[in-house]
mmCIF file of C-alpha atoms in Angstrom:
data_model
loop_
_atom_site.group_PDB
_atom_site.id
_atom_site.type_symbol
_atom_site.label_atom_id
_atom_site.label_comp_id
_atom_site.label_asym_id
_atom_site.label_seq_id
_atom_site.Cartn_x
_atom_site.Cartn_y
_atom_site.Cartn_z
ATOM 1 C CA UNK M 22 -26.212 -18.947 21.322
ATOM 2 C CA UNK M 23 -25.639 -15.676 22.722
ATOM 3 C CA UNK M 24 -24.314 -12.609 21.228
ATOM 4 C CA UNK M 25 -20.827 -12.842 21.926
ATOM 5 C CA UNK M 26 -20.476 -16.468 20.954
ATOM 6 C CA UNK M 27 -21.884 -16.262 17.802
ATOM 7 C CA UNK M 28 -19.019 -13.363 17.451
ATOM 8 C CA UNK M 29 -16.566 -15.773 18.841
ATOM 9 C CA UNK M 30 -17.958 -19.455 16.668
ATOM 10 C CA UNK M 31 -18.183 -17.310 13.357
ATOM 11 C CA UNK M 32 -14.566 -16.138 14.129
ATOM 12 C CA UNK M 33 -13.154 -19.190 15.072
ATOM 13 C CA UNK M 34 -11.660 -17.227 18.368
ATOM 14 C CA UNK M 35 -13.464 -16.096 21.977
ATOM 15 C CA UNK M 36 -11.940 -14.430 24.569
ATOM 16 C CA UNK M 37 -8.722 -15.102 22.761
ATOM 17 C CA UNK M 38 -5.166 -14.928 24.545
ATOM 18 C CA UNK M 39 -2.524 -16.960 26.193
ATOM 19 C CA UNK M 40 -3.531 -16.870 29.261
ATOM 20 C CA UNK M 41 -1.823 -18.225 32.624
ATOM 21 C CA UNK M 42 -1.333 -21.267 31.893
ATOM 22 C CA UNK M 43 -1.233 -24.660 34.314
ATOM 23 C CA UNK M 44 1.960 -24.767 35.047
ATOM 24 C CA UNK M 45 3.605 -22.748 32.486
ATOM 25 C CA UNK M 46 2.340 -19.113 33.895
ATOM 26 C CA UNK M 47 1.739 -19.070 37.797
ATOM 27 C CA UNK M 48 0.834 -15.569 38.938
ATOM 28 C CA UNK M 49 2.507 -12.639 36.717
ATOM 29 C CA UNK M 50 5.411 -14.997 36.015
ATOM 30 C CA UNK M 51 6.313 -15.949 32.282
ATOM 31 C CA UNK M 52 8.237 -19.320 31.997
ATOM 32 C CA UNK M 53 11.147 -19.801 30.043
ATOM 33 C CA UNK M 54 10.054 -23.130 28.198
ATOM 34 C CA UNK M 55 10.350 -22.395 24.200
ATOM 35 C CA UNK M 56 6.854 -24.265 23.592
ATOM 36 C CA UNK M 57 3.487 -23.428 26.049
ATOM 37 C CA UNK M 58 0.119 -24.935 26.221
ATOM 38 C CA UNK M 59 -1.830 -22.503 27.845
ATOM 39 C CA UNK M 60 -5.353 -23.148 29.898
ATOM 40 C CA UNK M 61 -7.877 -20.525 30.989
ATOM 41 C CA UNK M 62 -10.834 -20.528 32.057
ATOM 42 C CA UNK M 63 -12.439 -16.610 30.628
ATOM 43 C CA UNK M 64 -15.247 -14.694 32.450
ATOM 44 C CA UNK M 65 -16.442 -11.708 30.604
ATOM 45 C CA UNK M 66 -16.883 -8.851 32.817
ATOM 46 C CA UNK M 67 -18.317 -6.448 30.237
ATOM 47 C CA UNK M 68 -19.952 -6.778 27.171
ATOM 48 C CA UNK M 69 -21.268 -3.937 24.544
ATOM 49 C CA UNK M 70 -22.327 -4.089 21.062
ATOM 50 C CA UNK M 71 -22.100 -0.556 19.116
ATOM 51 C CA UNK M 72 -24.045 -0.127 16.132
ATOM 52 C CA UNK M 73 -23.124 1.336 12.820
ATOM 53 C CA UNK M 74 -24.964 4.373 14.058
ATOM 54 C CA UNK M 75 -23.363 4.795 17.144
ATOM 55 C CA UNK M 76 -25.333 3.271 19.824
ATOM 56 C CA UNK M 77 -23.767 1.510 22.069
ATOM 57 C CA UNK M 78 -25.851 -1.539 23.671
ATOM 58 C CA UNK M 79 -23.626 -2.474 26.743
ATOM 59 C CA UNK M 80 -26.627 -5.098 28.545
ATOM 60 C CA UNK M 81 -28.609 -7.843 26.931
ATOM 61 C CA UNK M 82 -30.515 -8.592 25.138
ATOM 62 C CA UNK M 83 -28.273 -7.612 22.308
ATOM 63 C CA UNK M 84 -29.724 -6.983 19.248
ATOM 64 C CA UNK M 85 -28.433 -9.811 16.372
ATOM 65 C CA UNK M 86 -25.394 -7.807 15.122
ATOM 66 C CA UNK M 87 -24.905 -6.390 11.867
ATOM 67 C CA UNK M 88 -22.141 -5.014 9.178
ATOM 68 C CA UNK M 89 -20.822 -2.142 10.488
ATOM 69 C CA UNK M 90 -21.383 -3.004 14.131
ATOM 70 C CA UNK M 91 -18.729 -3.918 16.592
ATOM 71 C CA UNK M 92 -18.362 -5.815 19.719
ATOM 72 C CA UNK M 93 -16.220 -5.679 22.910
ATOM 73 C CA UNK M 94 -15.782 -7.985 25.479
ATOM 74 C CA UNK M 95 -13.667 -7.472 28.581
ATOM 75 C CA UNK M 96 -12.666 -10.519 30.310
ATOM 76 C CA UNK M 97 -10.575 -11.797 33.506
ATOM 77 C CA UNK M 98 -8.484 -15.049 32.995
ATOM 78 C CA UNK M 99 -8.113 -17.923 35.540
ATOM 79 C CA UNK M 100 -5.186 -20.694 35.322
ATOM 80 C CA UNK M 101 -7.392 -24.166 34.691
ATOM 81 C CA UNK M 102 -10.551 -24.515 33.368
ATOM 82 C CA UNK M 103 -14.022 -23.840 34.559
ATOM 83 C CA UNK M 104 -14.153 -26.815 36.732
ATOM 84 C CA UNK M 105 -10.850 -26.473 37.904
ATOM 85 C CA UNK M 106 -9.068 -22.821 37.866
ATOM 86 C CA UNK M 107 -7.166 -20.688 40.871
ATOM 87 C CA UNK M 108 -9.014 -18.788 42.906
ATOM 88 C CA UNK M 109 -7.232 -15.673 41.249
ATOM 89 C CA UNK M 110 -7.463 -13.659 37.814
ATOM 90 C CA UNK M 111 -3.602 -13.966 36.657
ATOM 91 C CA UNK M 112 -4.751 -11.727 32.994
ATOM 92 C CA UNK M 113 -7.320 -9.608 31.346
ATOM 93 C CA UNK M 114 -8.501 -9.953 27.885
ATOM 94 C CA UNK M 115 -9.756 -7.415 25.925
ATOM 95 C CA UNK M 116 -11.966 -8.821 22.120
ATOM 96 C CA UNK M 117 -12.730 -6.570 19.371
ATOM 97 C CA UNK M 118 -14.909 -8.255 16.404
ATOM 98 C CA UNK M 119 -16.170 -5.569 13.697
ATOM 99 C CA UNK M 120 -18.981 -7.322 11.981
ATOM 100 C CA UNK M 121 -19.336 -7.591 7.906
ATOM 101 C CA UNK M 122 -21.009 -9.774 5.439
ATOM 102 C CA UNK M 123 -18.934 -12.705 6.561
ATOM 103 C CA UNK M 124 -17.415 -13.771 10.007
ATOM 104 C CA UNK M 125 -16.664 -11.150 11.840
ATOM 105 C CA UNK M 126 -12.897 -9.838 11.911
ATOM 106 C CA UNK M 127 -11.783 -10.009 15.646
ATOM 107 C CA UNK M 128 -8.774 -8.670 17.313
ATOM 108 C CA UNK M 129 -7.529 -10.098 20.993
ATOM 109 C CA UNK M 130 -5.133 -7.991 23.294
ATOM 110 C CA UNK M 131 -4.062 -10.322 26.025
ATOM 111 C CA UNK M 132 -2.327 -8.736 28.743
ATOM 112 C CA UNK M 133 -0.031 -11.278 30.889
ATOM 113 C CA UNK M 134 2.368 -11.361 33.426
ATOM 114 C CA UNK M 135 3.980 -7.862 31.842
ATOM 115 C CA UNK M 136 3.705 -8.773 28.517
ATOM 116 C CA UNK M 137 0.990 -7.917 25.679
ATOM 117 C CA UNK M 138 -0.148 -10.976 23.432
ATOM 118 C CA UNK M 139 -2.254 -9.797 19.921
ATOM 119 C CA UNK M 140 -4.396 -12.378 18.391
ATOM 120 C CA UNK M 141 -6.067 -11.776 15.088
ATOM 121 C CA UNK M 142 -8.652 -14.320 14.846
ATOM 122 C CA UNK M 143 -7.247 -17.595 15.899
ATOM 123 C CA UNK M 144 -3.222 -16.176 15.252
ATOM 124 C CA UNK M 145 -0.866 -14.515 17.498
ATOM 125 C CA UNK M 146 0.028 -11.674 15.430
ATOM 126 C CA UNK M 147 2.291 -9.791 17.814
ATOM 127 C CA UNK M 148 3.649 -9.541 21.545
ATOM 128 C CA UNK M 149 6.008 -7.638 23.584
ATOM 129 C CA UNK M 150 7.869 -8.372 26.962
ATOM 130 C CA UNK M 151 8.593 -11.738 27.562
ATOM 131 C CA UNK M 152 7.012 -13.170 24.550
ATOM 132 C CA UNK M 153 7.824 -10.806 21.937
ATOM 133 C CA UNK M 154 8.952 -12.551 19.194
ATOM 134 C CA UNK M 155 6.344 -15.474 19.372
ATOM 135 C CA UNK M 156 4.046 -17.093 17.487
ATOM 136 C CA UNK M 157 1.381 -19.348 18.209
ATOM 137 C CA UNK M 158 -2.642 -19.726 17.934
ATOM 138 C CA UNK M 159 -5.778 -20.963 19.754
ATOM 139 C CA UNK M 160 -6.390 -24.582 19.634
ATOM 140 C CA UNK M 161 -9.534 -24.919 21.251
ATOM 141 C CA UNK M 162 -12.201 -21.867 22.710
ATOM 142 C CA UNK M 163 -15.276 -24.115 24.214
ATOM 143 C CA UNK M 164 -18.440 -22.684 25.503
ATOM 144 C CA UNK M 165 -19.198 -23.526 29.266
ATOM 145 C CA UNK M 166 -23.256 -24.291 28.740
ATOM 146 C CA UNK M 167 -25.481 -21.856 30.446
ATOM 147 C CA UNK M 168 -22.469 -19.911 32.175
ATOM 148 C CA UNK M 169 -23.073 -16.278 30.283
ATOM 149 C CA UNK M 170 -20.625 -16.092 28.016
ATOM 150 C CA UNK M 171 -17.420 -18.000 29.966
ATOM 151 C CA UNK M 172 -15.356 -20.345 28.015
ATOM 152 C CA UNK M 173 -12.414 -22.805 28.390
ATOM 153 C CA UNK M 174 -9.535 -21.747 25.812
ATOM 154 C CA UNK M 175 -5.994 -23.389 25.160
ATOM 155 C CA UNK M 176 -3.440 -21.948 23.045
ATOM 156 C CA UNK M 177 -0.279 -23.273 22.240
ATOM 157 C CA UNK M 178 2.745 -20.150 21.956
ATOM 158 C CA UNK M 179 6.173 -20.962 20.559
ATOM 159 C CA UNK M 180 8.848 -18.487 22.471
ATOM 160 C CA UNK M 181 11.884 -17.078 20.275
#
């Protein structure tokens, strides 16, 4: 396991967000519907690790991380899942886990259809736009097996 996942398993999160969802989000649209299962397929387009010190490691391999160190992963979001998504990036994800003695302690900006979604671990913490006002969390964030980093996420949001 790789880096970022081990970020991502230890934190119970990856690539975390509400992403567009099949059908709920089509394009840069937000539906209306007061309860959304969301399904994305996420494909990390940077990666770097930044030690205590100050280096930043921004290719593998990555060094095994340690307290003090903290991670970033940009990512682009497909409706669907890695076997099935549109042809088109509908979001972009942006992960922040600072490592400690435990799990890591990771922070997700999702940014969707105008709107800004802020997960803290597993929890939607915070939004504006169209879903300010919700809550909701990740149900599931599965590793696609030998695909760098890409997972399949669903997360269920409850609109205001």
């Amino acid at each position: 396991m790789n880096i970022h996942k081990r970020a991502l398993a230890a934190a119970a999160v990856a690539a975390i967000g509400a992403g567009a969802a099949v059908p709920a989000i089509t394009g840069a649209q937000v539906s209306s519907a007061k309860t959304q299962t969301l399904h994305f397929f996420d494909k990390p387009v940077s990666i770097s690790l930044t030690k205590a010190g100050g280096k930043v490691v921004s290719h593998p391999p990555y060094p095994q991380a340690q307290a003090g160190d903290v991670l970033n992963v940009y990512s682009l979001d497909y409706p669907g899942n890695h076997s099935h998504h549109a042809s088109h990036w509908t979001m972009s994800t942006h992960l922040s886990c600072t490592f400690a003695q435990g799990p890591p302690s990771c922070i997700g900006n999702v940014a969707v259809g105008g709107s800004l979604l802020v997960f803290d671990g597993t929890k939607l913490v915070g939004a504006t736009g169209g879903y300010q006002g919700a809550t909701g969390r990740v149900l599931s964030n599965k590793e696609i097996p030998g695909a760098d980093d890409q997972s399949d996420i669903v997360v269920r949001i409850k609109r205001r």
